PDB file of C-alpha atoms in Angstrom:
ATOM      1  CA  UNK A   6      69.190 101.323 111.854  1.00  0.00           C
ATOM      2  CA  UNK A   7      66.380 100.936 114.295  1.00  0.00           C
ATOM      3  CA  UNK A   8      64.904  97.340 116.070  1.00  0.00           C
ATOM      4  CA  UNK A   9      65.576  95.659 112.463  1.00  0.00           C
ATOM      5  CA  UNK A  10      63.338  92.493 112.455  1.00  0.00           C
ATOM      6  CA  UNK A  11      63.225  89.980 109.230  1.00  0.00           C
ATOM      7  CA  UNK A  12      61.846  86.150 109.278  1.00  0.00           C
ATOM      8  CA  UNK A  13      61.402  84.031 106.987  1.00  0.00           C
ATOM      9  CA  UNK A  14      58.480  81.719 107.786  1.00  0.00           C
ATOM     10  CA  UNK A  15      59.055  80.267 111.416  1.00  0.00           C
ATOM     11  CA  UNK A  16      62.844  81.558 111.007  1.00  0.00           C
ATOM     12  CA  UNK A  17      63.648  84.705 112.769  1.00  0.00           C
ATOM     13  CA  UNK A  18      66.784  85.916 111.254  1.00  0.00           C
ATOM     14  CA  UNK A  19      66.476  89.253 112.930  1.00  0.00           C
ATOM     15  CA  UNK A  20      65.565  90.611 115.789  1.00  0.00           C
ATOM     16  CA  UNK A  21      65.205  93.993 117.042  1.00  0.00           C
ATOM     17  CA  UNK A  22      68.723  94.721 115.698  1.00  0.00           C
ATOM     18  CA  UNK A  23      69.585  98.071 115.736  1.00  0.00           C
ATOM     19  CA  UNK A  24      73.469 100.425 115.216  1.00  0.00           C
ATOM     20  CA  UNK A  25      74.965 102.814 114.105  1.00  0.00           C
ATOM     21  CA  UNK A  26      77.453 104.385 111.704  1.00  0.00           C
ATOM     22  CA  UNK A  27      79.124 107.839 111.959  1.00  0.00           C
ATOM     23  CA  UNK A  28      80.871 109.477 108.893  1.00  0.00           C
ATOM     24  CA  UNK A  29      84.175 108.300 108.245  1.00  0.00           C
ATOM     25  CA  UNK A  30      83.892 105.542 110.880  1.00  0.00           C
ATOM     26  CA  UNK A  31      84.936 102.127 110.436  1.00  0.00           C
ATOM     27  CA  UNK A  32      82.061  99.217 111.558  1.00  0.00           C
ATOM     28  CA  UNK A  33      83.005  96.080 111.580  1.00  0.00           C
ATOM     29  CA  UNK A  34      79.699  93.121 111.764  1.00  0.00           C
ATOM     30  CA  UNK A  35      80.973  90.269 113.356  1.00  0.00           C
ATOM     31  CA  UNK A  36      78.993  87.082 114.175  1.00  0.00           C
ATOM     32  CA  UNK A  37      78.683  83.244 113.302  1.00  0.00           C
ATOM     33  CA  UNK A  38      77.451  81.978 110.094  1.00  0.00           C
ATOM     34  CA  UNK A  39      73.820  82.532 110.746  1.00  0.00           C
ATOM     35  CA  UNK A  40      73.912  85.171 112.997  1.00  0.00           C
ATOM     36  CA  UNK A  41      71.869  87.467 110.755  1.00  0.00           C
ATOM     37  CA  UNK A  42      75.057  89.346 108.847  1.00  0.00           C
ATOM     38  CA  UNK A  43      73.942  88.693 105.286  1.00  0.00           C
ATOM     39  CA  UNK A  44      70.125  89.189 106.059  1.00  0.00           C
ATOM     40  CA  UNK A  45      71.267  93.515 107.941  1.00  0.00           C
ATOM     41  CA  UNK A  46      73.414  94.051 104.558  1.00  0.00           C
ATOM     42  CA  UNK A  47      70.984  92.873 102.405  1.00  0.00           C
ATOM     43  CA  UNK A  48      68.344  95.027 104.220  1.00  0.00           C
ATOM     44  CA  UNK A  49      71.007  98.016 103.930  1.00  0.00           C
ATOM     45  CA  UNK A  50      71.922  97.174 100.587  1.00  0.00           C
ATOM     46  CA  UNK A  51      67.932  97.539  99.662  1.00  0.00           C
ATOM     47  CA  UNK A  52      68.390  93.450  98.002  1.00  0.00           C
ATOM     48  CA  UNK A  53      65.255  92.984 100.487  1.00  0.00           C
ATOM     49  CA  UNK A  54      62.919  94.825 103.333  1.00  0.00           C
ATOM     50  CA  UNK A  55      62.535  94.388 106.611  1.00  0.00           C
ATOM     51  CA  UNK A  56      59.717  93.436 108.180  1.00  0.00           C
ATOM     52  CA  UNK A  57      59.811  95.861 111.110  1.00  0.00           C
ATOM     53  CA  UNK A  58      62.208  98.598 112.102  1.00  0.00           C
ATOM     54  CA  UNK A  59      63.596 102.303 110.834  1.00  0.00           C
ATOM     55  CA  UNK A  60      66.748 103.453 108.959  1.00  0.00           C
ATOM     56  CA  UNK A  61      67.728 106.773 108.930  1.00  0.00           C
ATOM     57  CA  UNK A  62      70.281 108.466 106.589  1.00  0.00           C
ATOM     58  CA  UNK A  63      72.031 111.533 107.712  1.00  0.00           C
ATOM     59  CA  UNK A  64      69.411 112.308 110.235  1.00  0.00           C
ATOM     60  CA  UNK A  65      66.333 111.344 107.078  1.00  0.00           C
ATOM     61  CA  UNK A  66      64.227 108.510 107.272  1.00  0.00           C
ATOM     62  CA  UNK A  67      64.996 106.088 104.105  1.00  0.00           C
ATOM     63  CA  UNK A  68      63.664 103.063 102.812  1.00  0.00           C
ATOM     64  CA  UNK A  69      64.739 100.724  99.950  1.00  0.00           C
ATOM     65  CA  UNK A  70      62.206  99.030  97.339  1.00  0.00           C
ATOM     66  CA  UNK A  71      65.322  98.226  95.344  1.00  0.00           C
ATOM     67  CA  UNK A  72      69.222  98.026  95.500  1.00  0.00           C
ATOM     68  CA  UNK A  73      68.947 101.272  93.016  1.00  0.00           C
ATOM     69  CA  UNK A  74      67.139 103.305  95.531  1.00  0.00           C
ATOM     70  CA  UNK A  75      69.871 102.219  97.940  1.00  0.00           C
ATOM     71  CA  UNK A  76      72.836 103.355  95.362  1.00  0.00           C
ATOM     72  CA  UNK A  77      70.491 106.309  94.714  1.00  0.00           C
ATOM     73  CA  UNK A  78      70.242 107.493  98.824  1.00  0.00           C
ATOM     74  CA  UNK A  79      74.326 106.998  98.373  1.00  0.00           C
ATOM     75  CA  UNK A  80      74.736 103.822  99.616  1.00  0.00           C
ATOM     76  CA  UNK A  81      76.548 100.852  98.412  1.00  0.00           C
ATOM     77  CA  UNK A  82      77.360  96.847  98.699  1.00  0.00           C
ATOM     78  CA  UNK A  83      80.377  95.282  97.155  1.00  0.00           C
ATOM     79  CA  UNK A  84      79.576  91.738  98.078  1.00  0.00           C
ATOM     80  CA  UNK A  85      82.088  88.710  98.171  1.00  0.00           C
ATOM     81  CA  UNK A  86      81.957  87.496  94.372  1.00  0.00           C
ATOM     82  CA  UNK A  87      82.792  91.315  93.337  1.00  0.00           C
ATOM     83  CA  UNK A  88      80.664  91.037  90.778  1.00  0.00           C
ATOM     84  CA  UNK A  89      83.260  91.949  87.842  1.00  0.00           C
ATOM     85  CA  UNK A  90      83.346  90.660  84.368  1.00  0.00           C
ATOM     86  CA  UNK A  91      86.959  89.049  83.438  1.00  0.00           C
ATOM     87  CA  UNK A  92      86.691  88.861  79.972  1.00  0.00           C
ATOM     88  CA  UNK A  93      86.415  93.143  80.205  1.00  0.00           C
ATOM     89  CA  UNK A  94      89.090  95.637  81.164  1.00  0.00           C
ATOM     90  CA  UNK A  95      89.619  97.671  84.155  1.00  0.00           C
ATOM     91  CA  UNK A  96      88.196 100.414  82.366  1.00  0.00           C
ATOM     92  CA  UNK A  97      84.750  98.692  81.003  1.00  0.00           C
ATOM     93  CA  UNK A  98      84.439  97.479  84.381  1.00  0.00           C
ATOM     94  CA  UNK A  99      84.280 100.585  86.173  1.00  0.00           C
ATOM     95  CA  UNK A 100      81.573 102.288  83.934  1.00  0.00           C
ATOM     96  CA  UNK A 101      79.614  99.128  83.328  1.00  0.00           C
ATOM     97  CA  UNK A 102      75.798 100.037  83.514  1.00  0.00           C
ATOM     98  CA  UNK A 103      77.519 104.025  83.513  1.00  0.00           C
ATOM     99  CA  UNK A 104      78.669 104.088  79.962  1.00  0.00           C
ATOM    100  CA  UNK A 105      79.034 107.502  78.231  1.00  0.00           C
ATOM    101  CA  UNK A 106      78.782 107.826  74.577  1.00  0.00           C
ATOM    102  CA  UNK A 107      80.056 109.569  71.500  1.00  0.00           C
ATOM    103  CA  UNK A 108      78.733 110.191  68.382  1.00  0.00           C
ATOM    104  CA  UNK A 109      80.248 108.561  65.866  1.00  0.00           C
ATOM    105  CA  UNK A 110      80.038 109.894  62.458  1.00  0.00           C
ATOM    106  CA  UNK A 111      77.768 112.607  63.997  1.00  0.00           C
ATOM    107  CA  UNK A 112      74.765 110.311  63.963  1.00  0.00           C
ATOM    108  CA  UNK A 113      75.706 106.823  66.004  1.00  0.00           C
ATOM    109  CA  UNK A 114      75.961 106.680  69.552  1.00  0.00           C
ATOM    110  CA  UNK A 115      79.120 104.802  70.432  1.00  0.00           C
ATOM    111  CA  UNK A 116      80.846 104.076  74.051  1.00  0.00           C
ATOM    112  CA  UNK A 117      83.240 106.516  74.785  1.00  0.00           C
ATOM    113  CA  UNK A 118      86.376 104.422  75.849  1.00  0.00           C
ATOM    114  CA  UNK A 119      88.678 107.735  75.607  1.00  0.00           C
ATOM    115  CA  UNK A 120      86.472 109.049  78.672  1.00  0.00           C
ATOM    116  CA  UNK A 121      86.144 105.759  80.584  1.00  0.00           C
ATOM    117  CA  UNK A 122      90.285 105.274  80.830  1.00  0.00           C
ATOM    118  CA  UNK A 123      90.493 108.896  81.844  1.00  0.00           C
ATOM    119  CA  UNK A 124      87.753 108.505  84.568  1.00  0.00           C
ATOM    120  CA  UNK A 125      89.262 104.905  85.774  1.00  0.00           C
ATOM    121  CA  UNK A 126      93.141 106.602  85.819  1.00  0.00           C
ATOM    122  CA  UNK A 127      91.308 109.462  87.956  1.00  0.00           C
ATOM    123  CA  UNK A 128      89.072 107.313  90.556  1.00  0.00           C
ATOM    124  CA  UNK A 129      91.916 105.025  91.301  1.00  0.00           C
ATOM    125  CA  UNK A 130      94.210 107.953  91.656  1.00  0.00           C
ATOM    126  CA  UNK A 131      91.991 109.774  94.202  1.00  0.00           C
ATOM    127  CA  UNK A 132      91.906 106.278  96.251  1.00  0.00           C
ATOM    128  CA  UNK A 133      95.771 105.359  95.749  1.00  0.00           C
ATOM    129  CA  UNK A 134      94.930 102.515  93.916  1.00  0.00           C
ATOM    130  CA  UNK A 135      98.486 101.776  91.634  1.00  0.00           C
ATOM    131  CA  UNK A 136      97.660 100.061  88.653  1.00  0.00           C
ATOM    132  CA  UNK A 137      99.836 100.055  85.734  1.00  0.00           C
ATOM    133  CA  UNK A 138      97.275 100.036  82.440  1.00  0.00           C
ATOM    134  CA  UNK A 139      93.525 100.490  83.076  1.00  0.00           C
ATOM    135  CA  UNK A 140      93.041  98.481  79.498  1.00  0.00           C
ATOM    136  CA  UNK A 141      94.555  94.903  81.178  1.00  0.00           C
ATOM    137  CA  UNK A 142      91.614  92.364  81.503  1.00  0.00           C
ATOM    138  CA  UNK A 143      90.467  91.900  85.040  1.00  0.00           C
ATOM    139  CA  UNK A 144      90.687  88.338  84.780  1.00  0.00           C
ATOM    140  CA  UNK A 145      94.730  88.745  84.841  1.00  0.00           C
ATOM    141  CA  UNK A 146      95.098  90.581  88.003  1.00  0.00           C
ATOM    142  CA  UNK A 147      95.481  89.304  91.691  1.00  0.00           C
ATOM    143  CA  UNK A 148      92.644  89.147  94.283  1.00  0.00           C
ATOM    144  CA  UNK A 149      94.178  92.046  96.140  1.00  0.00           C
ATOM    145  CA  UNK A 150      93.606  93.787  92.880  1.00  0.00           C
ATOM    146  CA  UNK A 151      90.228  92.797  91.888  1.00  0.00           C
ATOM    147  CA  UNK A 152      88.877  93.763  95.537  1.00  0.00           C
ATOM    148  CA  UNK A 153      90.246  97.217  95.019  1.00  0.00           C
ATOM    149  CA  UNK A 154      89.144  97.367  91.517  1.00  0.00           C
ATOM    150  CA  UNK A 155      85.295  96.346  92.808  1.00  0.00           C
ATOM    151  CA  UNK A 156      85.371  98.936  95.867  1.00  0.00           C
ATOM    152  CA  UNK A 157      86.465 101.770  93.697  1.00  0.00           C
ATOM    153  CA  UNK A 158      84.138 101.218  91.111  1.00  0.00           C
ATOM    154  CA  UNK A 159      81.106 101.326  93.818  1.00  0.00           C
ATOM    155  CA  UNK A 160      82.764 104.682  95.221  1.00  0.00           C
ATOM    156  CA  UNK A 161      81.760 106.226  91.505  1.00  0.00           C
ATOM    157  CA  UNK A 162      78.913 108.278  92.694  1.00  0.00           C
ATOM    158  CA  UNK A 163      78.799 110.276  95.915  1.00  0.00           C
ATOM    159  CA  UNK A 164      79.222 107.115  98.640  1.00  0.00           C
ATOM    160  CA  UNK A 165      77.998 108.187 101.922  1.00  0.00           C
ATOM    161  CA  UNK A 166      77.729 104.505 103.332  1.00  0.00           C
ATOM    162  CA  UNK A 167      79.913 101.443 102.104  1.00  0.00           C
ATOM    163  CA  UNK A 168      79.015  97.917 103.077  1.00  0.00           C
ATOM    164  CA  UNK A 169      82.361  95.183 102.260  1.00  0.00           C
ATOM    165  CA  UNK A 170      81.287  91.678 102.517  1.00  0.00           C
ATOM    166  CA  UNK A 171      84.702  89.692 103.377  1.00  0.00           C
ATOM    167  CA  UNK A 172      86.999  91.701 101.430  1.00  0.00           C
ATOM    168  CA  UNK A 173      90.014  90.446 102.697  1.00  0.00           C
ATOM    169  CA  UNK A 174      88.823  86.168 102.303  1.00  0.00           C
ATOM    170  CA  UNK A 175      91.297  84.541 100.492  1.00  0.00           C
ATOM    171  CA  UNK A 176      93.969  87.057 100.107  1.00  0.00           C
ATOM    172  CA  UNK A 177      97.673  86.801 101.062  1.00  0.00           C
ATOM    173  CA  UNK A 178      99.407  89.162 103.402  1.00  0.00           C
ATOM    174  CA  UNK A 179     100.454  91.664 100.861  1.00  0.00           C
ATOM    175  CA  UNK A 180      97.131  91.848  98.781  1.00  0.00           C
ATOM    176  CA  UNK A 181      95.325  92.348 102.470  1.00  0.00           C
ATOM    177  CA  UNK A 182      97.208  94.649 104.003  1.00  0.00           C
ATOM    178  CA  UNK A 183      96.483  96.802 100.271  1.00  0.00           C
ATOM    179  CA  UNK A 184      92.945  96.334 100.814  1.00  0.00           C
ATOM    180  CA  UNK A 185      93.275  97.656 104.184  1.00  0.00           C
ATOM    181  CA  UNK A 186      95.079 100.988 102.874  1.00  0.00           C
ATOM    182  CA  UNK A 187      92.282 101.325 100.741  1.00  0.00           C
ATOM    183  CA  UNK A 188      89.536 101.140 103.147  1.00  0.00           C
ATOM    184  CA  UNK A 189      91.520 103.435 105.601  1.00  0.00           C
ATOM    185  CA  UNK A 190      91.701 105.813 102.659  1.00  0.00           C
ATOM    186  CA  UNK A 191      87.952 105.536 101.696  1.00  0.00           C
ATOM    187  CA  UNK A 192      86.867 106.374 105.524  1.00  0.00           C
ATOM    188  CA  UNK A 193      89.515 109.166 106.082  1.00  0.00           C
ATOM    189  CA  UNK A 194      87.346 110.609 102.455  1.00  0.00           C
ATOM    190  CA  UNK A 195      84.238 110.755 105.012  1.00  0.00           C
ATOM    191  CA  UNK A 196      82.501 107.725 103.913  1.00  0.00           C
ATOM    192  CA  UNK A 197      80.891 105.582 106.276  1.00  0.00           C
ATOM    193  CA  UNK A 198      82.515 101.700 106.263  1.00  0.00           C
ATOM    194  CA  UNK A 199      80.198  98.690 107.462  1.00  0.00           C
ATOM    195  CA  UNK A 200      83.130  95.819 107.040  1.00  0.00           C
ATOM    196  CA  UNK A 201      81.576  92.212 107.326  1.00  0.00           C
ATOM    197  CA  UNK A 202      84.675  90.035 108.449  1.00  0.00           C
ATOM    198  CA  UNK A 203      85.685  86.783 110.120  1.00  0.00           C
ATOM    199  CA  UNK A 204      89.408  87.894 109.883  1.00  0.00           C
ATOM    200  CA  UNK A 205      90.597  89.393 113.568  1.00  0.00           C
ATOM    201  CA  UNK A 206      92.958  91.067 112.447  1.00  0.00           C
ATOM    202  CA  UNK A 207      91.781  92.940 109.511  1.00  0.00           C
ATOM    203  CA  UNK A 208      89.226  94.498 113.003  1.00  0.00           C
ATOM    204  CA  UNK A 209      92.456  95.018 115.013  1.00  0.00           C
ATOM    205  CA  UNK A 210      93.668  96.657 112.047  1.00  0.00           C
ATOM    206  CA  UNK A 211      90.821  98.789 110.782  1.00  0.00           C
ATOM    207  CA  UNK A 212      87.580  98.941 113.768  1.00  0.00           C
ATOM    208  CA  UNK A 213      86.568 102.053 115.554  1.00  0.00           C
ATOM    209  CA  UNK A 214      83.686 100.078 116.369  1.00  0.00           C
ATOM    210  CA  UNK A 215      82.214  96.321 116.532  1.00  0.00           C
ATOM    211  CA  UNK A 216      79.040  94.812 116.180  1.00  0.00           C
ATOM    212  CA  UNK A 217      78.461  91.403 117.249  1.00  0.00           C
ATOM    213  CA  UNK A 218      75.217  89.651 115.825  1.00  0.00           C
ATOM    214  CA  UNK A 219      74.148  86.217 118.150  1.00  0.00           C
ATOM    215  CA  UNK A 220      70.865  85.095 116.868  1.00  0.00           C
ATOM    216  CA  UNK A 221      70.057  88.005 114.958  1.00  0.00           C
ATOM    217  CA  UNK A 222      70.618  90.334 117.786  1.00  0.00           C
ATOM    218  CA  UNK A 223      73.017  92.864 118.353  1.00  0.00           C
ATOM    219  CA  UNK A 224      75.001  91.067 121.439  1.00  0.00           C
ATOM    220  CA  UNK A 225      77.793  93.708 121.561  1.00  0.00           C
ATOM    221  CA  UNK A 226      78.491  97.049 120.287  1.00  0.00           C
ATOM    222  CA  UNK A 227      81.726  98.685 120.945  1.00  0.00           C
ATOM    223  CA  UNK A 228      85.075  99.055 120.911  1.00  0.00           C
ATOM    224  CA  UNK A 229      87.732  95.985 120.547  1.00  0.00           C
ATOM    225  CA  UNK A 230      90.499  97.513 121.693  1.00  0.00           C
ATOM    226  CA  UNK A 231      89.928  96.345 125.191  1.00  0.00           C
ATOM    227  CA  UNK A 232      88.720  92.550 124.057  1.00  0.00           C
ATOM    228  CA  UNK A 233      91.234  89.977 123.475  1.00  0.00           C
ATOM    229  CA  UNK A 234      90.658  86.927 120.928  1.00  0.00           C
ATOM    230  CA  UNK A 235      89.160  85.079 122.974  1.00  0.00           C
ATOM    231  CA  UNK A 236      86.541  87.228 124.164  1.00  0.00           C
ATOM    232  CA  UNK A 237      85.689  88.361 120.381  1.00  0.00           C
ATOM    233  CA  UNK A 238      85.978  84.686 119.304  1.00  0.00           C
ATOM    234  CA  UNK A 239      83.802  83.749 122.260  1.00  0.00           C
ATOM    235  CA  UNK A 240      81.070  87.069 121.481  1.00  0.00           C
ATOM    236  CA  UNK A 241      81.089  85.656 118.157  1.00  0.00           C
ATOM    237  CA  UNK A 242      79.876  81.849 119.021  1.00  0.00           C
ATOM    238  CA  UNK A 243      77.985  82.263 121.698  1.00  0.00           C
ATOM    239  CA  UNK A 244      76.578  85.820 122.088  1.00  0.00           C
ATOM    240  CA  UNK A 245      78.039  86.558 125.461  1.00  0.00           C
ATOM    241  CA  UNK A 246      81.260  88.541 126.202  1.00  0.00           C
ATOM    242  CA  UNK A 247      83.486  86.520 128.895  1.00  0.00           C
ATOM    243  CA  UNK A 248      85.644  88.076 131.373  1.00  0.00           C
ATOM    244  CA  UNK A 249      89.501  88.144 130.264  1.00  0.00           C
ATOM    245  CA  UNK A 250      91.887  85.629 131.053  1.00  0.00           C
ATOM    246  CA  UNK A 251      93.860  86.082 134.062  1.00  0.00           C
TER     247      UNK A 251
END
């Protein structure tokens, strides 16, 4: 992404934001509430347009009309509220706008629920994803579960990009540190990760790289290896990296 700009009205929610992600890499957005995080994934996620700036895919230039031309290009959102139905299985929840059919009796098209629990056992394989019936209702598994349940179902088709919205918010120890396997898993594969966090230690645990929005600029891009938690803290309200203590 290339000198991003979006307003709306007198509102400048971004400007001249531009970054990067390599295949495989781990980004993690940082920034305060208002910084401009929602308004870059929504313009990755093709949910709106920008009014000024360039993306580029693999070297292409790309631009979304839609969140299906986004999913289409390979790239995909899994945004805080998961979007999964509760009252379905595992299973009907990974194929939901996917669904292949049967023919039943030779003449009606029916869904094919044989095929969906053989493609959910196999996508949550492939991502190390344990779970112990794919038929269980969503709505009776943990958070840590859901999360991994929503990531793997946007992973379906050919993911090049991957944007998380919080993914870790609201989870205990145990169900984060699973989510983090599974990311760690998903950019070893070769897919790209944007990871929108407030949670320091899911970016200790997971960043090659940080952005830090202030304003709806990019106010630092780089590694946080070297930062302590008060510098990232401080990047994050103010927009200006401060030398380290001592």
């Amino acid at each position: 992404m290339a000198d991003a700009r979006k307003s709306y009205g007198a509102l400048t929610a971004l400007e001249e934001a531009s970054f990067t992600v390599g295949k495989g890499e781990i980004v993690c957005l940082l920034g305060d509430n208002g910084a401009g995080k929602s308004t870059l994934v929504k313009i990755i996620s093709g949910a709106i347009r920008p009014d000024a700036g360039a993306m580029t895919l693999e070297g292409q230039p790309i631009s979304f009309r839609s969140p299906q031309d986004a999913r289409g290009a390979g790239l995909e959102t899994v945004y805080q509220d998961l979007a999964l139905c509760p009252n379905l299985s595992v299973a009907h929840n990974m194929i939901l706008g996917r669904e292949e059919t049967r023919r039943w009796l030779g003449v009606f098209p029916v869904r094919d629920d044989r095929k969906a629990a053989e493609q959910c056992r196999a996508r949550l394989a492939a991502l190390g994803v344990t779970l112990r019936d794919e038929n269980v209702l969503v709505r009776s598994l943990s958070g840590g579960q859901r999360q991994s349940i929503a990531i793997a179902r946007a992973l379906a088709d050919h993911v090049k990009l991957i944007c998380l919205d919080e993914p870790t918010a609201a989870l205990g120890v145990k169900q984060t540190a699973q989510v983090v396997k599974l990311i760690r898993s998903i950019a070893a594969s070769g897919t790209g990760v944007i990871l929108v966090t407030h949670d320091l230690s899911t970016v200790r645990a997971l960043a090659d790289r940080i952005v830090v929005l202030s304003l709806g600029r990019v106010a630092y891009d780089g590694s946080a290896k070297q930062l302590t938690a008060d510098q990232l803290w401080g990047l994050m309200a103010s927009g200006t990296l401060a030398p380290a203590a001592g």
